[in-house]
Amino acid sequence: MSVSGNSDLYKNYVTNIKKISAKDVQTVAQKYLGINKSAISLALPKSMENVSKQEDEKHSAQKVSENGGISKYIIDNKTALLVNNHENNDIIAMSILAKGGRFLEKIAGEANLTAGTMLKGTKKYSSQELAQLMEQNGIKIEPSCGED
């Protein structure tokens, strides 16, 4: 049985992998993992909730580059913001990374517990209703935790 359409794929797999050079890996990494194809977003801890805010504080962002339709801005607080406009659809995608883990948890495993229960429902929506609502609106949320 061949799922690739080429019965020799598995026979030549290791040989073909060995043909890949360091330059090939660098080229692919630059194409798909370049600085203009990534962003860092920060979420503040709940303890910052009541910190006073200056209403008249103005922020600025400077466009520093554009590559393949993706514009990179640096906000005045040194945060990178990547904007990729698509006129074909109305999708907004965000990645939010929050500082956490063993050194910040008061109870071991609470981050894993939180991530595992985030989509189990809310006061307003059951887990099924929440899943349907997200599906209807093209929303995809994948809560997860990683190593410290």
mmCIF file of N, CA and C in Angstrom:
data_model
loop_
_atom_site.group_PDB
_atom_site.id
_atom_site.type_symbol
_atom_site.label_atom_id
_atom_site.label_comp_id
_atom_site.label_asym_id
_atom_site.label_seq_id
_atom_site.Cartn_x
_atom_site.Cartn_y
_atom_site.Cartn_z
ATOM 1 N N MET A 1 0.839 -1.181 0.000
ATOM 2 C CA MET A 1 0.000 0.000 0.000
ATOM 3 C C MET A 1 0.887 1.248 0.000
ATOM 4 N N SER A 2 0.527 2.234 -0.775
ATOM 5 C CA SER A 2 1.278 3.480 -0.842
ATOM 6 C C SER A 2 0.334 4.659 -0.682
ATOM 7 N N VAL A 3 0.572 5.478 0.343
ATOM 8 C CA VAL A 3 -0.272 6.651 0.542
ATOM 9 C C VAL A 3 0.273 7.869 -0.186
ATOM 10 N N SER A 4 1.495 7.807 -0.633
ATOM 11 C CA SER A 4 2.123 8.956 -1.270
ATOM 12 C C SER A 4 2.002 8.934 -2.787
ATOM 13 N N GLY A 5 1.536 7.839 -3.344
ATOM 14 C CA GLY A 5 1.488 7.730 -4.794
ATOM 15 C C GLY A 5 2.800 7.248 -5.377
ATOM 16 N N ASN A 6 3.775 7.012 -4.532
ATOM 17 C CA ASN A 6 5.083 6.552 -4.985
ATOM 18 C C ASN A 6 5.513 5.412 -4.081
ATOM 19 N N SER A 7 5.525 4.197 -4.626
ATOM 20 C CA SER A 7 5.857 3.032 -3.810
ATOM 21 C C SER A 7 7.327 3.012 -3.384
ATOM 22 N N ASP A 8 8.168 3.800 -4.032
ATOM 23 C CA ASP A 8 9.588 3.858 -3.671
ATOM 24 C C ASP A 8 9.882 4.871 -2.566
ATOM 25 N N LEU A 9 8.879 5.619 -2.152
ATOM 26 C CA LEU A 9 9.098 6.662 -1.153
ATOM 27 C C LEU A 9 9.755 6.101 0.108
ATOM 28 N N TYR A 10 9.197 5.039 0.652
ATOM 29 C CA TYR A 10 9.711 4.498 1.902
ATOM 30 C C TYR A 10 11.063 3.815 1.712
ATOM 31 N N LYS A 11 11.261 3.236 0.571
ATOM 32 C CA LYS A 11 12.530 2.575 0.281
ATOM 33 C C LYS A 11 13.665 3.599 0.209
ATOM 34 N N ASN A 12 13.389 4.801 -0.312
ATOM 35 C CA ASN A 12 14.404 5.830 -0.508
ATOM 36 C C ASN A 12 14.352 6.940 0.546
ATOM 37 N N TYR A 13 13.520 6.798 1.545
ATOM 38 C CA TYR A 13 13.283 7.865 2.511
ATOM 39 C C TYR A 13 14.565 8.333 3.207
ATOM 40 N N VAL A 14 15.279 7.425 3.816
ATOM 41 C CA VAL A 14 16.492 7.788 4.549
ATOM 42 C C VAL A 14 17.534 8.370 3.598
ATOM 43 N N THR A 15 17.678 7.794 2.427
ATOM 44 C CA THR A 15 18.636 8.302 1.434
ATOM 45 C C THR A 15 18.294 9.742 1.057
ATOM 46 N N ASN A 16 17.004 10.012 0.846
ATOM 47 C CA ASN A 16 16.580 11.368 0.478
ATOM 48 C C ASN A 16 16.784 12.358 1.627
ATOM 49 N N ILE A 17 16.547 11.929 2.861
ATOM 50 C CA ILE A 17 16.776 12.795 4.016
ATOM 51 C C ILE A 17 18.256 13.165 4.098
ATOM 52 N N LYS A 18 19.130 12.214 3.838
ATOM 53 C CA LYS A 18 20.571 12.462 3.912
ATOM 54 C C LYS A 18 21.047 13.442 2.838
ATOM 55 N N LYS A 19 20.275 13.629 1.785
ATOM 56 C CA LYS A 19 20.633 14.556 0.718
ATOM 57 C C LYS A 19 20.390 16.018 1.098
ATOM 58 N N ILE A 20 19.638 16.252 2.156
ATOM 59 C CA ILE A 20 19.318 17.618 2.568
ATOM 60 C C ILE A 20 20.538 18.249 3.225
ATOM 61 N N SER A 21 20.909 19.416 2.721
ATOM 62 C CA SER A 21 22.102 20.105 3.245
ATOM 63 C C SER A 21 21.711 21.138 4.304
ATOM 64 N N ALA A 22 22.718 21.609 5.015
ATOM 65 C CA ALA A 22 22.494 22.671 6.007
ATOM 66 C C ALA A 22 21.943 23.914 5.309
ATOM 67 N N LYS A 23 22.413 24.182 4.096
ATOM 68 C CA LYS A 23 21.934 25.338 3.316
ATOM 69 C C LYS A 23 20.446 25.181 3.005
ATOM 70 N N ASP A 24 19.993 23.968 2.687
ATOM 71 C CA ASP A 24 18.571 23.713 2.423
ATOM 72 C C ASP A 24 17.730 24.043 3.666
ATOM 73 N N VAL A 25 18.201 23.600 4.826
ATOM 74 C CA VAL A 25 17.484 23.854 6.084
ATOM 75 C C VAL A 25 17.444 25.356 6.359
ATOM 76 N N GLN A 26 18.555 26.058 6.153
ATOM 77 C CA GLN A 26 18.593 27.501 6.371
ATOM 78 C C GLN A 26 17.633 28.235 5.437
ATOM 79 N N THR A 27 17.595 27.835 4.186
ATOM 80 C CA THR A 27 16.700 28.464 3.209
ATOM 81 C C THR A 27 15.244 28.317 3.628
ATOM 82 N N VAL A 28 14.857 27.114 4.021
ATOM 83 C CA VAL A 28 13.472 26.873 4.456
ATOM 84 C C VAL A 28 13.170 27.638 5.741
ATOM 85 N N ALA A 29 14.121 27.665 6.671
ATOM 86 C CA ALA A 29 13.923 28.393 7.932
ATOM 87 C C ALA A 29 13.740 29.881 7.671
ATOM 88 N N GLN A 30 14.534 30.446 6.778
ATOM 89 C CA GLN A 30 14.398 31.871 6.461
ATOM 90 C C GLN A 30 13.060 32.166 5.780
ATOM 91 N N LYS A 31 12.596 31.241 4.972
ATOM 92 C CA LYS A 31 11.331 31.444 4.263
ATOM 93 C C LYS A 31 10.143 31.374 5.218
ATOM 94 N N TYR A 32 10.124 30.393 6.112
ATOM 95 C CA TYR A 32 8.944 30.149 6.938
ATOM 96 C C TYR A 32 9.067 30.623 8.383
ATOM 97 N N LEU A 33 10.284 30.832 8.870
ATOM 98 C CA LEU A 33 10.457 31.191 10.275
ATOM 99 C C LEU A 33 11.161 32.529 10.447
ATOM 100 N N GLY A 34 11.154 33.354 9.432
ATOM 101 C CA GLY A 34 11.854 34.636 9.482
ATOM 102 C C GLY A 34 11.270 35.580 10.514
ATOM 103 N N ILE A 35 12.021 36.631 10.817
ATOM 104 C CA ILE A 35 11.615 37.593 11.844
ATOM 105 C C ILE A 35 10.283 38.259 11.500
ATOM 106 N N ASN A 36 9.962 38.393 10.240
ATOM 107 C CA ASN A 36 8.700 39.015 9.835
ATOM 108 C C ASN A 36 7.540 38.023 9.806
ATOM 109 N N LYS A 37 7.768 36.819 10.252
ATOM 110 C CA LYS A 37 6.712 35.807 10.271
ATOM 111 C C LYS A 37 6.428 35.336 11.697
ATOM 112 N N SER A 38 6.783 36.136 12.666
ATOM 113 C CA SER A 38 6.537 35.770 14.055
ATOM 114 C C SER A 38 6.219 37.019 14.850
ATOM 115 N N ALA A 39 5.555 36.810 15.983
ATOM 116 C CA ALA A 39 5.211 37.937 16.846
ATOM 117 C C ALA A 39 5.180 37.468 18.290
ATOM 118 N N ILE A 40 5.370 38.385 19.164
ATOM 119 C CA ILE A 40 5.275 38.095 20.590
ATOM 120 C C ILE A 40 4.208 39.004 21.175
ATOM 121 N N SER A 41 3.272 38.422 21.871
ATOM 122 C CA SER A 41 2.238 39.187 22.558
ATOM 123 C C SER A 41 2.319 38.840 24.033
ATOM 124 N N LEU A 42 2.066 39.802 24.870
ATOM 125 C CA LEU A 42 2.141 39.587 26.307
ATOM 126 C C LEU A 42 0.789 39.837 26.950
ATOM 127 N N ALA A 43 0.448 39.036 27.942
ATOM 128 C CA ALA A 43 -0.750 39.242 28.748
ATOM 129 C C ALA A 43 -0.288 39.522 30.168
ATOM 130 N N LEU A 44 -0.804 40.590 30.737
ATOM 131 C CA LEU A 44 -0.395 40.956 32.087
ATOM 132 C C LEU A 44 -1.114 40.096 33.112
ATOM 133 N N PRO A 45 -0.494 39.870 34.261
ATOM 134 C CA PRO A 45 -1.142 39.071 35.303
ATOM 135 C C PRO A 45 -2.324 39.825 35.913
ATOM 136 N N LYS A 46 -3.235 39.080 36.523
ATOM 137 C CA LYS A 46 -4.422 39.658 37.132
ATOM 138 C C LYS A 46 -4.051 40.711 38.182
ATOM 139 N N SER A 47 -2.892 40.564 38.800
ATOM 140 C CA SER A 47 -2.463 41.528 39.815
ATOM 141 C C SER A 47 -2.270 42.927 39.233
ATOM 142 N N MET A 48 -2.146 43.054 37.938
ATOM 143 C CA MET A 48 -1.978 44.353 37.278
ATOM 144 C C MET A 48 -3.327 44.998 36.957
ATOM 145 N N GLU A 49 -4.423 44.312 37.282
ATOM 146 C CA GLU A 49 -5.770 44.741 36.913
ATOM 147 C C GLU A 49 -6.117 46.134 37.448
ATOM 148 N N ASN A 50 -5.724 46.444 38.667
ATOM 149 C CA ASN A 50 -6.103 47.712 39.285
ATOM 150 C C ASN A 50 -5.009 48.769 39.239
ATOM 151 N N VAL A 51 -3.992 48.548 38.450
ATOM 152 C CA VAL A 51 -2.935 49.542 38.315
ATOM 153 C C VAL A 51 -3.511 50.751 37.591
ATOM 154 N N SER A 52 -3.240 51.931 38.121
ATOM 155 C CA SER A 52 -3.825 53.131 37.523
ATOM 156 C C SER A 52 -3.299 53.330 36.106
ATOM 157 N N LYS A 53 -4.196 53.805 35.274
ATOM 158 C CA LYS A 53 -3.868 54.022 33.870
ATOM 159 C C LYS A 53 -3.979 55.503 33.566
ATOM 160 N N GLN A 54 -3.114 55.980 32.725
ATOM 161 C CA GLN A 54 -3.207 57.367 32.295
ATOM 162 C C GLN A 54 -4.079 57.408 31.050
ATOM 163 N N GLU A 55 -5.217 58.075 31.160
ATOM 164 C CA GLU A 55 -6.181 58.118 30.061
ATOM 165 C C GLU A 55 -5.643 58.826 28.827
ATOM 166 N N ASP A 56 -4.811 59.848 29.037
ATOM 167 C CA ASP A 56 -4.348 60.629 27.901
ATOM 168 C C ASP A 56 -3.015 60.138 27.332
ATOM 169 N N GLU A 57 -2.561 58.997 27.781
ATOM 170 C CA GLU A 57 -1.292 58.460 27.304
ATOM 171 C C GLU A 57 -1.420 58.046 25.838
ATOM 172 N N LYS A 58 -0.542 58.541 25.027
ATOM 173 C CA LYS A 58 -0.548 58.228 23.599
ATOM 174 C C LYS A 58 0.569 57.241 23.299
ATOM 175 N N HIS A 59 0.283 56.300 22.431
ATOM 176 C CA HIS A 59 1.285 55.329 22.014
ATOM 177 C C HIS A 59 1.509 55.473 20.521
ATOM 178 N N SER A 60 2.686 55.121 20.121
ATOM 179 C CA SER A 60 2.989 55.187 18.700
ATOM 180 C C SER A 60 3.601 53.869 18.257
ATOM 181 N N ALA A 61 3.490 53.633 16.982
ATOM 182 C CA ALA A 61 4.091 52.442 16.384
ATOM 183 C C ALA A 61 4.786 52.875 15.105
ATOM 184 N N GLN A 62 5.955 52.332 14.910
ATOM 185 C CA GLN A 62 6.721 52.674 13.716
ATOM 186 C C GLN A 62 6.836 51.442 12.830
ATOM 187 N N LYS A 63 6.472 51.593 11.583
ATOM 188 C CA LYS A 63 6.603 50.490 10.631
ATOM 189 C C LYS A 63 8.094 50.319 10.337
ATOM 190 N N VAL A 64 8.587 49.100 10.589
ATOM 191 C CA VAL A 64 10.019 48.869 10.406
ATOM 192 C C VAL A 64 10.326 47.997 9.190
ATOM 193 N N SER A 65 9.339 47.220 8.744
ATOM 194 C CA SER A 65 9.593 46.400 7.558
ATOM 195 C C SER A 65 8.285 45.872 6.989
ATOM 196 N N GLU A 66 8.400 45.398 5.768
ATOM 197 C CA GLU A 66 7.276 44.737 5.112
ATOM 198 C C GLU A 66 7.839 43.643 4.227
ATOM 199 N N ASN A 67 7.236 42.466 4.319
ATOM 200 C CA ASN A 67 7.734 41.335 3.558
ATOM 201 C C ASN A 67 6.561 40.421 3.226
ATOM 202 N N GLY A 68 6.308 40.203 1.964
ATOM 203 C CA GLY A 68 5.249 39.292 1.551
ATOM 204 C C GLY A 68 3.874 39.698 2.050
ATOM 205 N N GLY A 69 3.606 40.995 2.132
ATOM 206 C CA GLY A 69 2.306 41.464 2.586
ATOM 207 C C GLY A 69 2.161 41.562 4.097
ATOM 208 N N ILE A 70 3.203 41.203 4.842
ATOM 209 C CA ILE A 70 3.166 41.286 6.300
ATOM 210 C C ILE A 70 3.967 42.513 6.729
ATOM 211 N N SER A 71 3.301 43.408 7.442
ATOM 212 C CA SER A 71 3.963 44.615 7.934
ATOM 213 C C SER A 71 4.356 44.421 9.389
ATOM 214 N N LYS A 72 5.576 44.819 9.712
ATOM 215 C CA LYS A 72 6.053 44.719 11.085
ATOM 216 C C LYS A 72 6.176 46.129 11.653
ATOM 217 N N TYR A 73 5.547 46.303 12.820
ATOM 218 C CA TYR A 73 5.603 47.572 13.530
ATOM 219 C C TYR A 73 6.259 47.330 14.881
ATOM 220 N N ILE A 74 6.971 48.327 15.367
ATOM 221 C CA ILE A 74 7.490 48.296 16.727
ATOM 222 C C ILE A 74 6.744 49.373 17.501
ATOM 223 N N ILE A 75 6.025 48.944 18.539
ATOM 224 C CA ILE A 75 5.295 49.873 19.378
ATOM 225 C C ILE A 75 6.291 50.524 20.318
ATOM 226 N N ASP A 76 5.953 51.707 20.825
ATOM 227 C CA ASP A 76 6.909 52.452 21.649
ATOM 228 C C ASP A 76 7.367 51.715 22.902
ATOM 229 N N ASN A 77 6.657 50.663 23.323
ATOM 230 C CA ASN A 77 7.120 49.869 24.465
ATOM 231 C C ASN A 77 7.985 48.690 24.011
ATOM 232 N N LYS A 78 8.434 48.714 22.775
ATOM 233 C CA LYS A 78 9.339 47.729 22.174
ATOM 234 C C LYS A 78 8.662 46.405 21.815
ATOM 235 N N THR A 79 7.330 46.356 21.859
ATOM 236 C CA THR A 79 6.601 45.159 21.478
ATOM 237 C C THR A 79 6.484 45.114 19.960
ATOM 238 N N ALA A 80 6.687 43.928 19.391
ATOM 239 C CA ALA A 80 6.538 43.755 17.947
ATOM 240 C C ALA A 80 5.082 43.437 17.620
ATOM 241 N N LEU A 81 4.572 44.061 16.588
ATOM 242 C CA LEU A 81 3.212 43.817 16.111
ATOM 243 C C LEU A 81 3.299 43.487 14.632
ATOM 244 N N LEU A 82 2.780 42.335 14.255
ATOM 245 C CA LEU A 82 2.770 41.935 12.854
ATOM 246 C C LEU A 82 1.354 42.029 12.334
ATOM 247 N N VAL A 83 1.183 42.657 11.195
ATOM 248 C CA VAL A 83 -0.132 42.813 10.584
ATOM 249 C C VAL A 83 -0.084 42.202 9.199
ATOM 250 N N ASN A 84 -0.996 41.267 8.975
ATOM 251 C CA ASN A 84 -1.089 40.596 7.684
ATOM 252 C C ASN A 84 -2.526 40.745 7.201
ATOM 253 N N ASN A 85 -2.767 41.728 6.347
ATOM 254 C CA ASN A 85 -4.122 41.978 5.855
ATOM 255 C C ASN A 85 -4.482 41.036 4.720
ATOM 256 N N HIS A 86 -5.652 40.445 4.851
ATOM 257 C CA HIS A 86 -6.193 39.595 3.796
ATOM 258 C C HIS A 86 -7.543 40.158 3.398
ATOM 259 N N GLU A 87 -7.720 40.485 2.152
ATOM 260 C CA GLU A 87 -8.989 41.032 1.702
ATOM 261 C C GLU A 87 -9.979 39.927 1.349
ATOM 262 N N ASN A 88 -9.523 38.667 1.307
ATOM 263 C CA ASN A 88 -10.394 37.559 0.923
ATOM 264 C C ASN A 88 -11.338 37.125 2.023
ATOM 265 N N ASN A 89 -10.952 37.348 3.282
ATOM 266 C CA ASN A 89 -11.799 36.897 4.382
ATOM 267 C C ASN A 89 -11.634 37.819 5.584
ATOM 268 N N ASP A 90 -12.551 37.668 6.506
ATOM 269 C CA ASP A 90 -12.537 38.496 7.714
ATOM 270 C C ASP A 90 -12.048 37.680 8.898
ATOM 271 N N ILE A 91 -10.775 37.335 8.893
ATOM 272 C CA ILE A 91 -10.204 36.529 9.962
ATOM 273 C C ILE A 91 -9.221 37.382 10.761
ATOM 274 N N ILE A 92 -9.331 37.275 12.058
ATOM 275 C CA ILE A 92 -8.345 37.889 12.940
ATOM 276 C C ILE A 92 -7.672 36.752 13.693
ATOM 277 N N ALA A 93 -6.366 36.700 13.644
ATOM 278 C CA ALA A 93 -5.627 35.649 14.342
ATOM 279 C C ALA A 93 -4.670 36.310 15.326
ATOM 280 N N MET A 94 -4.634 35.781 16.532
ATOM 281 C CA MET A 94 -3.736 36.304 17.553
ATOM 282 C C MET A 94 -3.054 35.158 18.269
ATOM 283 N N SER A 95 -1.843 35.397 18.665
ATOM 284 C CA SER A 95 -1.139 34.478 19.554
ATOM 285 C C SER A 95 -0.814 35.254 20.813
ATOM 286 N N ILE A 96 -1.198 34.709 21.933
ATOM 287 C CA ILE A 96 -0.925 35.362 23.200
ATOM 288 C C ILE A 96 -0.121 34.404 24.061
ATOM 289 N N LEU A 97 1.027 34.848 24.483
ATOM 290 C CA LEU A 97 1.877 34.061 25.361
ATOM 291 C C LEU A 97 1.930 34.761 26.702
ATOM 292 N N ALA A 98 1.732 34.012 27.760
ATOM 293 C CA ALA A 98 1.761 34.596 29.097
ATOM 294 C C ALA A 98 2.837 33.922 29.933
ATOM 295 N N LYS A 99 3.498 34.707 30.726
ATOM 296 C CA LYS A 99 4.507 34.177 31.621
ATOM 297 C C LYS A 99 3.814 33.322 32.677
ATOM 298 N N GLY A 100 4.337 32.167 32.949
ATOM 299 C CA GLY A 100 3.717 31.291 33.937
ATOM 300 C C GLY A 100 4.650 30.162 34.288
ATOM 301 N N GLY A 101 4.073 29.079 34.713
ATOM 302 C CA GLY A 101 4.869 27.907 35.007
ATOM 303 C C GLY A 101 5.161 27.719 36.473
ATOM 304 N N ARG A 102 6.022 26.790 36.723
ATOM 305 C CA ARG A 102 6.333 26.324 38.072
ATOM 306 C C ARG A 102 6.721 27.450 39.027
ATOM 307 N N PHE A 103 7.440 28.452 38.540
ATOM 308 C CA PHE A 103 7.920 29.510 39.421
ATOM 309 C C PHE A 103 6.844 30.529 39.771
ATOM 310 N N LEU A 104 5.765 30.587 39.007
ATOM 311 C CA LEU A 104 4.705 31.549 39.279
ATOM 312 C C LEU A 104 3.433 30.911 39.821
ATOM 313 N N GLU A 105 3.291 29.615 39.666
ATOM 314 C CA GLU A 105 2.094 28.929 40.148
ATOM 315 C C GLU A 105 2.086 28.861 41.672
ATOM 316 N N LYS A 106 0.938 29.138 42.258
ATOM 317 C CA LYS A 106 0.793 28.972 43.703
ATOM 318 C C LYS A 106 0.499 27.510 44.021
ATOM 319 N N ILE A 107 -0.193 26.837 43.102
ATOM 320 C CA ILE A 107 -0.501 25.411 43.247
ATOM 321 C C ILE A 107 0.054 24.702 42.015
ATOM 322 N N ALA A 108 0.878 23.701 42.219
ATOM 323 C CA ALA A 108 1.485 22.983 41.094
ATOM 324 C C ALA A 108 0.409 22.423 40.171
ATOM 325 N N GLY A 109 0.541 22.688 38.889
ATOM 326 C CA GLY A 109 -0.382 22.155 37.894
ATOM 327 C C GLY A 109 -1.574 23.039 37.576
ATOM 328 N N GLU A 110 -1.683 24.205 38.199
ATOM 329 C CA GLU A 110 -2.858 25.040 37.958
ATOM 330 C C GLU A 110 -2.908 25.565 36.523
ATOM 331 N N ALA A 111 -1.764 25.793 35.891
ATOM 332 C CA ALA A 111 -1.771 26.248 34.498
ATOM 333 C C ALA A 111 -2.312 25.152 33.589
ATOM 334 N N ASN A 112 -1.892 23.906 33.825
ATOM 335 C CA ASN A 112 -2.412 22.786 33.034
ATOM 336 C C ASN A 112 -3.907 22.603 33.257
ATOM 337 N N LEU A 113 -4.337 22.741 34.488
ATOM 338 C CA LEU A 113 -5.761 22.620 34.804
ATOM 339 C C LEU A 113 -6.559 23.712 34.099
ATOM 340 N N THR A 114 -6.061 24.930 34.156
ATOM 341 C CA THR A 114 -6.741 26.046 33.500
ATOM 342 C C THR A 114 -6.839 25.813 31.996
ATOM 343 N N ALA A 115 -5.730 25.446 31.383
ATOM 344 C CA ALA A 115 -5.728 25.211 29.937
ATOM 345 C C ALA A 115 -6.676 24.077 29.566
ATOM 346 N N GLY A 116 -6.720 23.049 30.401
ATOM 347 C CA GLY A 116 -7.570 21.896 30.109
ATOM 348 C C GLY A 116 -9.051 22.156 30.293
ATOM 349 N N THR A 117 -9.408 23.183 31.047
ATOM 350 C CA THR A 117 -10.827 23.443 31.305
ATOM 351 C C THR A 117 -11.355 24.701 30.618
ATOM 352 N N MET A 118 -10.507 25.442 29.938
ATOM 353 C CA MET A 118 -10.932 26.708 29.339
ATOM 354 C C MET A 118 -12.098 26.576 28.373
ATOM 355 N N LEU A 119 -12.186 25.483 27.669
ATOM 356 C CA LEU A 119 -13.232 25.326 26.663
ATOM 357 C C LEU A 119 -14.361 24.405 27.121
ATOM 358 N N LYS A 120 -14.437 24.151 28.413
ATOM 359 C CA LYS A 120 -15.468 23.262 28.959
ATOM 360 C C LYS A 120 -16.804 23.970 29.152
ATOM 361 N N GLY A 121 -16.871 25.238 28.830
ATOM 362 C CA GLY A 121 -18.107 25.991 28.948
ATOM 363 C C GLY A 121 -17.923 27.209 29.830
ATOM 364 N N THR A 122 -18.928 28.080 29.799
ATOM 365 C CA THR A 122 -18.919 29.300 30.599
ATOM 366 C C THR A 122 -20.250 29.393 31.331
ATOM 367 N N LYS A 123 -20.448 30.456 32.070
ATOM 368 C CA LYS A 123 -21.744 30.662 32.727
ATOM 369 C C LYS A 123 -22.852 30.784 31.690
ATOM 370 N N LYS A 124 -22.528 31.339 30.540
ATOM 371 C CA LYS A 124 -23.530 31.608 29.506
ATOM 372 C C LYS A 124 -23.662 30.472 28.485
ATOM 373 N N TYR A 125 -22.568 29.743 28.199
ATOM 374 C CA TYR A 125 -22.563 28.728 27.141
ATOM 375 C C TYR A 125 -22.050 27.390 27.663
ATOM 376 N N SER A 126 -22.712 26.317 27.262
ATOM 377 C CA SER A 126 -22.189 24.976 27.547
ATOM 378 C C SER A 126 -20.984 24.754 26.639
ATOM 379 N N SER A 127 -20.242 23.695 26.877
ATOM 380 C CA SER A 127 -19.076 23.431 26.034
ATOM 381 C C SER A 127 -19.492 23.230 24.575
ATOM 382 N N GLN A 128 -20.631 22.568 24.345
ATOM 383 C CA GLN A 128 -21.107 22.351 22.978
ATOM 384 C C GLN A 128 -21.539 23.668 22.336
ATOM 385 N N GLU A 129 -22.252 24.498 23.088
ATOM 386 C CA GLU A 129 -22.672 25.798 22.552
ATOM 387 C C GLU A 129 -21.472 26.676 22.250
ATOM 388 N N LEU A 130 -20.485 26.639 23.126
ATOM 389 C CA LEU A 130 -19.268 27.410 22.911
ATOM 390 C C LEU A 130 -18.541 26.931 21.656
ATOM 391 N N ALA A 131 -18.446 25.624 21.482
ATOM 392 C CA ALA A 131 -17.797 25.059 20.293
ATOM 393 C C ALA A 131 -18.548 25.466 19.023
ATOM 394 N N GLN A 132 -19.878 25.415 19.053
ATOM 395 C CA GLN A 132 -20.674 25.802 17.883
ATOM 396 C C GLN A 132 -20.510 27.287 17.574
ATOM 397 N N LEU A 133 -20.537 28.116 18.607
ATOM 398 C CA LEU A 133 -20.363 29.551 18.431
ATOM 399 C C LEU A 133 -19.012 29.867 17.810
ATOM 400 N N MET A 134 -17.969 29.223 18.308
ATOM 401 C CA MET A 134 -16.634 29.456 17.761
ATOM 402 C C MET A 134 -16.556 28.958 16.316
ATOM 403 N N GLU A 135 -17.124 27.803 16.043
ATOM 404 C CA GLU A 135 -17.115 27.251 14.679
ATOM 405 C C GLU A 135 -17.843 28.178 13.709
ATOM 406 N N GLN A 136 -18.999 28.683 14.099
ATOM 407 C CA GLN A 136 -19.786 29.573 13.246
ATOM 408 C C GLN A 136 -19.066 30.876 12.945
ATOM 409 N N ASN A 137 -18.202 31.295 13.843
ATOM 410 C CA ASN A 137 -17.506 32.565 13.683
ATOM 411 C C ASN A 137 -16.047 32.405 13.278
ATOM 412 N N GLY A 138 -15.653 31.184 12.949
ATOM 413 C CA GLY A 138 -14.284 30.948 12.494
ATOM 414 C C GLY A 138 -13.245 31.168 13.569
ATOM 415 N N ILE A 139 -13.610 30.882 14.815
ATOM 416 C CA ILE A 139 -12.701 31.093 15.937
ATOM 417 C C ILE A 139 -12.059 29.766 16.311
ATOM 418 N N LYS A 140 -10.769 29.782 16.516
ATOM 419 C CA LYS A 140 -10.041 28.596 16.940
ATOM 420 C C LYS A 140 -9.187 28.965 18.149
ATOM 421 N N ILE A 141 -9.458 28.319 19.267
ATOM 422 C CA ILE A 141 -8.685 28.565 20.477
ATOM 423 C C ILE A 141 -8.048 27.256 20.894
ATOM 424 N N GLU A 142 -6.744 27.276 21.124
ATOM 425 C CA GLU A 142 -6.019 26.082 21.542
ATOM 426 C C GLU A 142 -5.232 26.380 22.801
ATOM 427 N N PRO A 143 -5.881 26.344 23.948
ATOM 428 C CA PRO A 143 -5.148 26.605 25.183
ATOM 429 C C PRO A 143 -4.157 25.481 25.470
ATOM 430 N N SER A 144 -2.970 25.851 25.891
ATOM 431 C CA SER A 144 -1.960 24.836 26.199
ATOM 432 C C SER A 144 -0.910 25.428 27.132
ATOM 433 N N CYS A 145 -0.145 24.553 27.702
ATOM 434 C CA CYS A 145 0.964 24.957 28.579
ATOM 435 C C CYS A 145 2.228 24.262 28.083
ATOM 436 N N GLY A 146 3.319 24.937 28.264
ATOM 437 C CA GLY A 146 4.594 24.343 27.900
ATOM 438 C C GLY A 146 5.507 24.286 29.106
ATOM 439 N N GLU A 147 6.704 23.866 28.876
ATOM 440 C CA GLU A 147 7.703 23.830 29.939
ATOM 441 C C GLU A 147 8.089 25.242 30.325
ATOM 442 N N ASP A 148 8.643 25.379 31.533
ATOM 443 C CA ASP A 148 9.087 26.707 31.980
ATOM 444 C C ASP A 148 10.120 27.181 31.044
#
